[in-house]
Amino acid sequence: MNLLLVAAGQVHSALGESNQSHLLAARHTQALSFIFHIPLVCFGIAFPAMVLFTEGLWLRTGDPAYKALAKRWSKVMLILFAVGVVSGTILSFEFGLLWPNFTATFGDVFGLGFALEGFSFFIEAIFIAIYVYGWDSLSPRNHFLCGIPIVITGLAGSLFVISVNAWMNHPTGFDLAGGQVTNIHPWSALFNSNLPFELTHMYLAGYMVAGFLVAAVYARAWLRGDRSRYNRAALIIPLTFAALATPAQLIVGDWAARTVTKDQPVKLAAFEGLPHTERNAPFHIGGIYEDGEVKYGVEIPDLLSILADHDPNGKVDGLNIVPARDRPPINVTRLSFQTMVFIGTGLALVTVVFVTAWWRRRRLPRSRWFYRALVAAGPLALVALICGWITTEVGRQPWVVYEVMRTKQAVTDAGGLPIVFWLLVVVYLSLLGAVIWLLRRLARSSPEKEVGRSLEAAR
Amino acid sequence: MLPEICLGLVIAGLTAYAVLGGADFGAGFWDLTAGGAERGGRVRGMVQHSMGPVWEANHVWLIFVLVVMWTCFPVGFGSIMSTLYVPLFIAVVGIIFRGTAFALRGQAATISEARILGALFATSSVLVPFCFGACLGAIGSGRVPVGNAAGDPISSWLNPTGILVGALAVITGSYLAAVYMAGDSVRAGLPDMQRAFRARALIAGVAAGVVAIGGLVVLRDDARPLFDGLTSGGGLVFVIASAVAGAATLALVWVERFEVARFTAAAAVACVTIGWAFGQSPYLLPKHLTLDQAAAGHATLVATLIGVAIGMVVLIPSLYLLYSLTLRGRLDQQFEPLDQRFRPLSAKRSHG
Ligand code: HDD
Ligand code: HEM
Ligand code: HEM
């Protein structure tokens, strides 16, 4: 029955069928661009709030260390924003350059989200410029106020993009009549039912990635012996943000898994590599999926049923509910899902150590291992983020719009896609090199320069 | 009517991008042609000074055009992007290099670093507007058919019309940039820069006029329907208006009224874009797809207009704030000749 529904529900591409021999190159190009863009997005979501919080501390205490820190961070924010702008521009173009049939067919359904997103980035760009270039010329109060729109638009911008992605996973807001898209309701496509969890999960991920990465920088300085108040503040502030987000993330992850169970059962089956629909479905840690089963993994009975249904006895759909051509690549999806979950659990442990020490003794843990763990936590959070996205995106395959349009229907017929991919590899590597170079150069100048006076002296 | 209003949004966005973003590209052109490190140092410093706080904001207009296009005219958008992938891809890579190199140059520690980055910044500043212009030429001359990469990937844009519009885009951007920076120099109290950019504005203004008029001949041969559209009815009105505004700008620059010239220069560009739209009406893709055929459904167009209206309510005051702070010099961008910046640093180092 399911099969029939799917076949009847498939759309006709607006530009005619695609006939592209390098589909994989197109997909890799898209993935590459996202993997570059998404870490910057985390800073767009979470960093403004941290900077503003620090500036707020300065306004309340008058301690120049806070001002130096906020000012320094605001420069980092500007650099990352600029790189976010260029990498985001590539993404916008890729929608047409790589997937013209997707935009031609569904642009009028999901486009609204991007139009609104455009405005929020616009306003973000404006206020970031005012904020960063206005440190000394605006009054402290006005300067602080100019930071608030950055926080709001950082959140709003990603709301709209995420809504598009949620829609691709759970398409609503239109009808299909004989393969034609009709009766479009852009607002209900925009506010689809997948949005709430994806958005929450991504926001929390933003705070975790930005928080742990920034904390990692100063944890390394701590390990090298920097015990200044400046460094301490620079460590505690982002770590606190991350520590608040991490436990919540586990709960939201559970919410995500249950929604996927309901809306995209095949994707959920791919998380585990569950060949057949069953009750008391187990979860295998590690191992690989081969010949229709998971091999070499550590089996934990009932866990998948618990995850998907909150009931050890719950029935979980297996891959067998759809023919093989409608299943995603199992191992990629599975491995990235597991990596995300393990890292998330590990980061929650780091958080527990931090919170306990703070609660009991009002100070940071003293063990060097805690700081070493923090240095690792930054990159790991980033890995979890990327793995989460790979889970979502690869798990959606072979569909670009779930059960409505196949990825291979969406792709361009243009030539040269492998060349494009390799050129972009070079472009992104140079961009990455440039960012690292810039940030290191910034880090070399002493924070005292930011305020033009000593930071340790009495206020 | 709705499709026309939505096309109006695209044109407004294109105009804003041409007037604001185009000037940023133009600044890159003057950077490229400023001469050796010493001679060009002051001009380059002025470029850095004028562009610093605003370039990201200007750039968002491009995104705006893209998303309104694909929301309101999805089939047209898909056809354009898939046929014109070569110039568009070059433009994207150019945008990346340009943005990055500009940001990096602001932090460069030695003059040679700054020069390499500057060369990258300036070259891409010329490449990007050329490619975008060529794409407009391809569309206007009817070389983008409906379909998935249905047009020729090269000859669709590398042809007389494409090259003409590309060149015009580069020159107009340079013209705008020179006019704006002459004004900025007055405000920054730098008479030598004011003279330098006044001269550049006059040269570029004349060049833009000559190319535009000569270009009509090219269009008559290569894109007759567009030519006819531009030389009759609404198209003609706006072409003439543009010529008048262009000439007025030249006169204003001559008498050094740079602040007013800013606006007439922008008006000249705006009139060309609007005239162009008249010239190719009723088509979105001349010969192949009319505006009405291309337009998305009623609900989508209405939703987009509502979305844009809400956005504008927030955007316009914010933009006003940004430009007024910039124009009043409240955002701390110091003028510093690019070659001078490195002197104190190295001097300090050699003294220990
Ligand atoms: C720091 C990052 C991070 C961490 C620690 C976690 N996640 Fe996650 N996860 C993401 C970052 C992320 C994300 C932001 O990358 C994704 C991609 C799409 C989305 O909405 O969030 C995601 C997607 C995602 C999906 C797929 C949603 C879909 O396909 O629509 C599921 C089922 C989970 N997550 C579940 C979890 C669970 C059970 C976690 C518990 C430990 C977890 N995530 C931790
Ligand atoms: C299809 C995917 C995407 C496209 C086309 C896209 C497009 C863009 C564009 C054009 C920009 C530059 C904005 C500017 O010019 O000011 C940008 C930046 C940004 N994008 Fe994306 N983006 C995509 C994916 C995402 C995702 C998945 C998120 C969030 C979860 C996101 C959130 C952001 C944020 C917060 C910024 C601001 C940059 C910063 O603050 O560093 N984007 N994006
Ligand atoms: C919210 C915004 C996003 C949107 C609208 C979006 C949209 C798309 C589209 C249109 C494709 C191409 C069609 C397809 O392969 O199905 C795609 C593929 C892909 N995207 Fe996303 N994406 C988003 C976020 C992300 C992020 C943040 C990442 C990763 C870090 C990501 C990773 C991928 C990958 C890995 C593929 C290729 C899938 C494959 O080859 O199997 N996406 N996405």
PDB file of C-alpha atoms in Angstrom, chain A residues 194-417:
ATOM      1  CA  ASN A 194       8.996  19.164  11.683  1.00  0.00           C
ATOM      2  CA  LEU A 195      10.202  22.672  12.390  1.00  0.00           C
ATOM      3  CA  PRO A 196       9.868  22.769  16.194  1.00  0.00           C
ATOM      4  CA  PHE A 197      12.261  19.941  16.958  1.00  0.00           C
ATOM      5  CA  GLU A 198      14.739  20.626  14.163  1.00  0.00           C
ATOM      6  CA  LEU A 199      14.958  24.230  15.186  1.00  0.00           C
ATOM      7  CA  THR A 200      15.370  23.539  18.881  1.00  0.00           C
ATOM      8  CA  HIS A 201      17.922  20.846  18.191  1.00  0.00           C
ATOM      9  CA  MET A 202      19.903  23.134  15.917  1.00  0.00           C
ATOM     10  CA  TYR A 203      19.820  26.099  18.301  1.00  0.00           C
ATOM     11  CA  LEU A 204      21.084  23.989  21.124  1.00  0.00           C
ATOM     12  CA  ALA A 205      23.710  22.537  18.813  1.00  0.00           C
ATOM     13  CA  GLY A 206      24.728  26.100  17.954  1.00  0.00           C
ATOM     14  CA  TYR A 207      25.270  26.927  21.620  1.00  0.00           C
ATOM     15  CA  MET A 208      27.146  23.698  22.190  1.00  0.00           C
ATOM     16  CA  VAL A 209      29.456  24.081  19.209  1.00  0.00           C
ATOM     17  CA  ALA A 210      30.204  27.755  19.727  1.00  0.00           C
ATOM     18  CA  GLY A 211      30.448  27.334  23.497  1.00  0.00           C
ATOM     19  CA  PHE A 212      32.745  24.332  23.528  1.00  0.00           C
ATOM     20  CA  LEU A 213      34.924  25.619  20.689  1.00  0.00           C
ATOM     21  CA  VAL A 214      35.519  28.980  22.339  1.00  0.00           C
ATOM     22  CA  ALA A 215      36.065  27.332  25.696  1.00  0.00           C
ATOM     23  CA  ALA A 216      38.563  24.969  24.076  1.00  0.00           C
ATOM     24  CA  VAL A 217      40.721  27.887  22.964  1.00  0.00           C
ATOM     25  CA  TYR A 218      41.007  29.237  26.505  1.00  0.00           C
ATOM     26  CA  ALA A 219      41.311  25.803  28.072  1.00  0.00           C
ATOM     27  CA  ARG A 220      44.414  25.359  25.978  1.00  0.00           C
ATOM     28  CA  ALA A 221      45.736  28.662  27.233  1.00  0.00           C
ATOM     29  CA  TRP A 222      44.993  27.483  30.796  1.00  0.00           C
ATOM     30  CA  LEU A 223      46.994  24.312  30.174  1.00  0.00           C
ATOM     31  CA  ARG A 224      49.875  26.458  29.007  1.00  0.00           C
ATOM     32  CA  GLY A 225      49.768  28.352  32.247  1.00  0.00           C
ATOM     33  CA  ASP A 226      47.593  31.397  31.579  1.00  0.00           C
ATOM     34  CA  ARG A 227      45.673  31.916  34.834  1.00  0.00           C
ATOM     35  CA  SER A 228      44.708  35.558  34.258  1.00  0.00           C
ATOM     36  CA  ARG A 229      41.237  36.773  35.149  1.00  0.00           C
ATOM     37  CA  TYR A 230      40.735  37.545  31.498  1.00  0.00           C
ATOM     38  CA  ASN A 231      41.384  33.974  30.502  1.00  0.00           C
ATOM     39  CA  ARG A 232      39.222  32.654  33.324  1.00  0.00           C
ATOM     40  CA  ALA A 233      36.256  34.728  32.227  1.00  0.00           C
ATOM     41  CA  ALA A 234      36.824  33.763  28.615  1.00  0.00           C
ATOM     42  CA  LEU A 235      36.668  30.133  29.638  1.00  0.00           C
ATOM     43  CA  ILE A 236      33.739  30.231  32.020  1.00  0.00           C
ATOM     44  CA  ILE A 237      31.325  32.285  29.929  1.00  0.00           C
ATOM     45  CA  PRO A 238      31.178  30.051  26.835  1.00  0.00           C
ATOM     46  CA  LEU A 239      31.416  26.923  28.950  1.00  0.00           C
ATOM     47  CA  THR A 240      28.370  27.988  30.928  1.00  0.00           C
ATOM     48  CA  PHE A 241      26.371  28.529  27.765  1.00  0.00           C
ATOM     49  CA  ALA A 242      27.397  25.101  26.486  1.00  0.00           C
ATOM     50  CA  ALA A 243      26.688  23.482  29.827  1.00  0.00           C
ATOM     51  CA  LEU A 244      23.155  24.812  29.809  1.00  0.00           C
ATOM     52  CA  ALA A 245      22.538  23.544  26.273  1.00  0.00           C
ATOM     53  CA  THR A 246      24.034  20.068  26.545  1.00  0.00           C
ATOM     54  CA  PRO A 247      21.590  18.265  28.858  1.00  0.00           C
ATOM     55  CA  ALA A 248      18.673  19.814  27.042  1.00  0.00           C
ATOM     56  CA  GLN A 249      20.129  18.574  23.778  1.00  0.00           C
ATOM     57  CA  LEU A 250      19.805  14.954  24.859  1.00  0.00           C
ATOM     58  CA  ILE A 251      16.126  15.438  25.561  1.00  0.00           C
ATOM     59  CA  VAL A 252      15.524  17.214  22.265  1.00  0.00           C
ATOM     60  CA  GLY A 253      17.470  14.488  20.459  1.00  0.00           C
ATOM     61  CA  ASP A 254      14.981  12.020  21.845  1.00  0.00           C
ATOM     62  CA  TRP A 255      12.143  14.195  20.595  1.00  0.00           C
ATOM     63  CA  ALA A 256      13.832  14.253  17.162  1.00  0.00           C
ATOM     64  CA  ALA A 257      14.120  10.486  17.086  1.00  0.00           C
ATOM     65  CA  ARG A 258      10.476  10.017  17.904  1.00  0.00           C
ATOM     66  CA  THR A 259       9.358  12.456  15.242  1.00  0.00           C
ATOM     67  CA  VAL A 260      11.515  10.686  12.691  1.00  0.00           C
ATOM     68  CA  THR A 261       9.937   7.385  13.706  1.00  0.00           C
ATOM     69  CA  LYS A 262       6.545   8.808  12.958  1.00  0.00           C
ATOM     70  CA  ASP A 263       7.268  10.777   9.767  1.00  0.00           C
ATOM     71  CA  GLN A 264      10.230   9.015   8.184  1.00  0.00           C
ATOM     72  CA  PRO A 265      10.229   5.401   9.349  1.00  0.00           C
ATOM     73  CA  VAL A 266      12.719   4.325   6.692  1.00  0.00           C
ATOM     74  CA  LYS A 267      15.223   6.878   7.962  1.00  0.00           C
ATOM     75  CA  LEU A 268      14.832   5.591  11.486  1.00  0.00           C
ATOM     76  CA  ALA A 269      15.331   2.028  10.323  1.00  0.00           C
ATOM     77  CA  ALA A 270      18.533   3.212   8.655  1.00  0.00           C
ATOM     78  CA  PHE A 271      19.792   4.689  11.961  1.00  0.00           C
ATOM     79  CA  GLU A 272      20.011   1.157  13.251  1.00  0.00           C
ATOM     80  CA  GLY A 273      20.116  -0.915  10.067  1.00  0.00           C
ATOM     81  CA  LEU A 274      16.931  -2.715  11.080  1.00  0.00           C
ATOM     82  CA  PRO A 275      16.105  -5.094   8.232  1.00  0.00           C
ATOM     83  CA  HIS A 276      12.580  -6.135   9.253  1.00  0.00           C
ATOM     84  CA  THR A 277       9.728  -4.572  11.113  1.00  0.00           C
ATOM     85  CA  GLU A 278       9.779  -5.949  14.654  1.00  0.00           C
ATOM     86  CA  ARG A 279       8.877  -5.508  18.311  1.00  0.00           C
ATOM     87  CA  ASN A 280      11.615  -5.344  20.953  1.00  0.00           C
ATOM     88  CA  ALA A 281      13.959  -3.968  18.296  1.00  0.00           C
ATOM     89  CA  PRO A 282      17.587  -3.939  19.486  1.00  0.00           C
ATOM     90  CA  PHE A 283      20.227  -1.265  18.974  1.00  0.00           C
ATOM     91  CA  HIS A 284      23.732  -2.210  17.892  1.00  0.00           C
ATOM     92  CA  ILE A 285      26.655  -0.136  19.032  1.00  0.00           C
ATOM     93  CA  GLY A 286      29.332  -0.025  16.342  1.00  0.00           C
ATOM     94  CA  GLY A 287      29.625  -2.665  13.669  1.00  0.00           C
ATOM     95  CA  ILE A 288      28.637  -2.337  10.023  1.00  0.00           C
ATOM     96  CA  TYR A 289      25.554  -3.121   8.035  1.00  0.00           C
ATOM     97  CA  GLU A 290      26.193  -5.844   5.466  1.00  0.00           C
ATOM     98  CA  ASP A 291      23.968  -8.262   3.560  1.00  0.00           C
ATOM     99  CA  GLY A 292      20.837  -7.150   5.326  1.00  0.00           C
ATOM    100  CA  GLU A 293      22.064  -7.202   8.940  1.00  0.00           C
ATOM    101  CA  VAL A 294      24.363  -5.455  11.371  1.00  0.00           C
ATOM    102  CA  LYS A 295      27.589  -7.372  11.884  1.00  0.00           C
ATOM    103  CA  TYR A 296      30.233  -7.048  14.597  1.00  0.00           C
ATOM    104  CA  GLY A 297      28.169  -4.636  16.672  1.00  0.00           C
ATOM    105  CA  VAL A 298      27.410  -4.840  20.392  1.00  0.00           C
ATOM    106  CA  GLU A 299      23.727  -5.597  20.660  1.00  0.00           C
ATOM    107  CA  ILE A 300      21.633  -3.902  23.315  1.00  0.00           C
ATOM    108  CA  PRO A 301      18.226  -5.544  23.381  1.00  0.00           C
ATOM    109  CA  ASP A 302      15.088  -3.437  23.109  1.00  0.00           C
ATOM    110  CA  LEU A 303      16.968  -0.133  22.940  1.00  0.00           C
ATOM    111  CA  LEU A 304      15.722   0.920  19.506  1.00  0.00           C
ATOM    112  CA  SER A 305      12.129   0.286  20.554  1.00  0.00           C
ATOM    113  CA  ILE A 306      12.728   2.374  23.662  1.00  0.00           C
ATOM    114  CA  LEU A 307      14.323   5.192  21.651  1.00  0.00           C
ATOM    115  CA  ALA A 308      11.619   5.229  18.999  1.00  0.00           C
ATOM    116  CA  ASP A 309       8.567   4.455  21.046  1.00  0.00           C
ATOM    117  CA  HIS A 310       9.517   4.818  24.736  1.00  0.00           C
ATOM    118  CA  ASP A 311       8.396   1.213  25.118  1.00  0.00           C
ATOM    119  CA  PRO A 312      10.673  -1.870  25.056  1.00  0.00           C
ATOM    120  CA  ASN A 313       7.826  -3.723  23.446  1.00  0.00           C
ATOM    121  CA  GLY A 314       7.169  -1.088  20.768  1.00  0.00           C
ATOM    122  CA  LYS A 315       6.957  -2.031  17.122  1.00  0.00           C
ATOM    123  CA  VAL A 316       9.559  -0.396  14.864  1.00  0.00           C
ATOM    124  CA  ASP A 317       9.283  -0.372  11.064  1.00  0.00           C
ATOM    125  CA  GLY A 318      12.173  -2.017   9.256  1.00  0.00           C
ATOM    126  CA  LEU A 319      13.832  -1.217   5.947  1.00  0.00           C
ATOM    127  CA  ASN A 320      11.595  -3.834   4.351  1.00  0.00           C
ATOM    128  CA  ILE A 321       8.610  -1.453   4.238  1.00  0.00           C
ATOM    129  CA  VAL A 322      10.023   0.057   1.041  1.00  0.00           C
ATOM    130  CA  PRO A 323      11.822  -1.507  -1.934  1.00  0.00           C
ATOM    131  CA  ALA A 324      15.606  -1.288  -1.969  1.00  0.00           C
ATOM    132  CA  ARG A 325      15.663   1.628  -4.398  1.00  0.00           C
ATOM    133  CA  ASP A 326      13.839   3.786  -1.861  1.00  0.00           C
ATOM    134  CA  ARG A 327      16.303   3.203   0.985  1.00  0.00           C
ATOM    135  CA  PRO A 328      19.096   5.584   1.982  1.00  0.00           C
ATOM    136  CA  PRO A 329      22.754   4.531   2.209  1.00  0.00           C
ATOM    137  CA  ILE A 330      22.609   2.607   5.483  1.00  0.00           C
ATOM    138  CA  ASN A 331      26.184   2.697   6.733  1.00  0.00           C
ATOM    139  CA  VAL A 332      26.750   6.410   6.307  1.00  0.00           C
ATOM    140  CA  THR A 333      23.494   7.235   8.046  1.00  0.00           C
ATOM    141  CA  ARG A 334      24.078   4.744  10.790  1.00  0.00           C
ATOM    142  CA  LEU A 335      27.634   5.700  11.528  1.00  0.00           C
ATOM    143  CA  SER A 336      26.884   9.396  11.670  1.00  0.00           C
ATOM    144  CA  PHE A 337      23.869   8.869  13.897  1.00  0.00           C
ATOM    145  CA  GLN A 338      25.895   6.813  16.338  1.00  0.00           C
ATOM    146  CA  THR A 339      28.753   9.277  16.347  1.00  0.00           C
ATOM    147  CA  MET A 340      26.399  12.119  17.153  1.00  0.00           C
ATOM    148  CA  VAL A 341      24.763  10.262  19.993  1.00  0.00           C
ATOM    149  CA  PHE A 342      28.044   9.140  21.539  1.00  0.00           C
ATOM    150  CA  ILE A 343      29.608  12.533  21.395  1.00  0.00           C
ATOM    151  CA  GLY A 344      26.447  14.059  22.837  1.00  0.00           C
ATOM    152  CA  THR A 345      26.595  11.655  25.760  1.00  0.00           C
ATOM    153  CA  GLY A 346      30.295  12.284  26.278  1.00  0.00           C
ATOM    154  CA  LEU A 347      29.828  16.043  26.294  1.00  0.00           C
ATOM    155  CA  ALA A 348      27.054  15.630  28.836  1.00  0.00           C
ATOM    156  CA  LEU A 349      29.593  13.943  31.129  1.00  0.00           C
ATOM    157  CA  VAL A 350      32.031  16.839  30.790  1.00  0.00           C
ATOM    158  CA  THR A 351      29.183  19.148  31.659  1.00  0.00           C
ATOM    159  CA  VAL A 352      28.367  17.157  34.767  1.00  0.00           C
ATOM    160  CA  VAL A 353      31.946  17.478  36.013  1.00  0.00           C
ATOM    161  CA  PHE A 354      31.895  21.220  35.459  1.00  0.00           C
ATOM    162  CA  VAL A 355      28.515  21.811  37.038  1.00  0.00           C
ATOM    163  CA  THR A 356      29.306  19.655  40.063  1.00  0.00           C
ATOM    164  CA  ALA A 357      32.549  21.451  40.763  1.00  0.00           C
ATOM    165  CA  TRP A 358      30.893  24.801  40.358  1.00  0.00           C
ATOM    166  CA  TRP A 359      27.949  23.855  42.529  1.00  0.00           C
ATOM    167  CA  ARG A 360      29.977  22.399  45.373  1.00  0.00           C
ATOM    168  CA  ARG A 361      32.997  24.671  45.444  1.00  0.00           C
ATOM    169  CA  ARG A 362      32.151  27.696  43.308  1.00  0.00           C
ATOM    170  CA  ARG A 363      35.251  27.194  41.229  1.00  0.00           C
ATOM    171  CA  LEU A 364      36.543  25.397  38.175  1.00  0.00           C
ATOM    172  CA  PRO A 365      37.768  21.820  38.491  1.00  0.00           C
ATOM    173  CA  ARG A 366      41.531  21.688  39.127  1.00  0.00           C
ATOM    174  CA  SER A 367      42.411  18.484  37.312  1.00  0.00           C
ATOM    175  CA  ARG A 368      44.374  18.993  34.110  1.00  0.00           C
ATOM    176  CA  TRP A 369      42.274  16.227  32.630  1.00  0.00           C
ATOM    177  CA  PHE A 370      39.228  18.436  32.789  1.00  0.00           C
ATOM    178  CA  TYR A 371      40.984  21.033  30.635  1.00  0.00           C
ATOM    179  CA  ARG A 372      42.268  18.405  28.273  1.00  0.00           C
ATOM    180  CA  ALA A 373      38.719  17.137  27.916  1.00  0.00           C
ATOM    181  CA  LEU A 374      37.583  20.669  27.167  1.00  0.00           C
ATOM    182  CA  VAL A 375      40.192  21.070  24.459  1.00  0.00           C
ATOM    183  CA  ALA A 376      38.801  17.930  22.846  1.00  0.00           C
ATOM    184  CA  ALA A 377      35.180  18.885  23.441  1.00  0.00           C
ATOM    185  CA  GLY A 378      35.231  21.801  21.006  1.00  0.00           C
ATOM    186  CA  PRO A 379      36.112  19.836  17.882  1.00  0.00           C
ATOM    187  CA  LEU A 380      33.971  16.940  19.050  1.00  0.00           C
ATOM    188  CA  ALA A 381      30.886  19.112  19.315  1.00  0.00           C
ATOM    189  CA  LEU A 382      31.558  20.219  15.773  1.00  0.00           C
ATOM    190  CA  VAL A 383      31.861  16.616  14.647  1.00  0.00           C
ATOM    191  CA  ALA A 384      28.537  15.812  16.340  1.00  0.00           C
ATOM    192  CA  LEU A 385      26.899  18.702  14.542  1.00  0.00           C
ATOM    193  CA  ILE A 386      28.136  17.628  11.135  1.00  0.00           C
ATOM    194  CA  CYS A 387      27.251  14.017  11.823  1.00  0.00           C
ATOM    195  CA  GLY A 388      23.753  15.079  12.814  1.00  0.00           C
ATOM    196  CA  TRP A 389      23.320  16.851   9.523  1.00  0.00           C
ATOM    197  CA  ILE A 390      24.693  13.928   7.575  1.00  0.00           C
ATOM    198  CA  THR A 391      22.195  11.730   9.415  1.00  0.00           C
ATOM    199  CA  THR A 392      19.354  13.995   8.395  1.00  0.00           C
ATOM    200  CA  GLU A 393      20.407  14.628   4.827  1.00  0.00           C
ATOM    201  CA  VAL A 394      21.795  11.282   3.772  1.00  0.00           C
ATOM    202  CA  GLY A 395      19.048   9.521   5.712  1.00  0.00           C
ATOM    203  CA  ARG A 396      16.530  11.354   3.540  1.00  0.00           C
ATOM    204  CA  GLN A 397      17.974   9.892   0.333  1.00  0.00           C
ATOM    205  CA  PRO A 398      17.034   8.967  -2.335  1.00  0.00           C
ATOM    206  CA  TRP A 399      14.615  11.841  -1.901  1.00  0.00           C
ATOM    207  CA  VAL A 400      15.329  15.528  -1.981  1.00  0.00           C
ATOM    208  CA  VAL A 401      11.706  16.198  -0.999  1.00  0.00           C
ATOM    209  CA  TYR A 402      10.729  13.230   1.098  1.00  0.00           C
ATOM    210  CA  GLU A 403       8.713  10.714  -0.929  1.00  0.00           C
ATOM    211  CA  VAL A 404       7.797  13.359  -3.492  1.00  0.00           C
ATOM    212  CA  MET A 405      10.886  14.206  -5.520  1.00  0.00           C
ATOM    213  CA  ARG A 406      13.981  12.141  -6.027  1.00  0.00           C
ATOM    214  CA  THR A 407      17.384  13.752  -5.775  1.00  0.00           C
ATOM    215  CA  LYS A 408      18.201  12.567  -9.253  1.00  0.00           C
ATOM    216  CA  GLN A 409      15.125  14.367 -10.593  1.00  0.00           C
ATOM    217  CA  ALA A 410      16.325  17.592  -9.027  1.00  0.00           C
ATOM    218  CA  VAL A 411      19.837  17.784 -10.381  1.00  0.00           C
ATOM    219  CA  THR A 412      21.116  20.037 -13.145  1.00  0.00           C
ATOM    220  CA  ASP A 413      22.031  18.833 -16.610  1.00  0.00           C
ATOM    221  CA  ALA A 414      25.001  21.163 -16.745  1.00  0.00           C
ATOM    222  CA  GLY A 415      28.399  19.675 -17.484  1.00  0.00           C
ATOM    223  CA  GLY A 416      31.600  19.799 -15.515  1.00  0.00           C
ATOM    224  CA  LEU A 417      30.263  18.968 -12.072  1.00  0.00           C
TER     225      LEU A 417
END
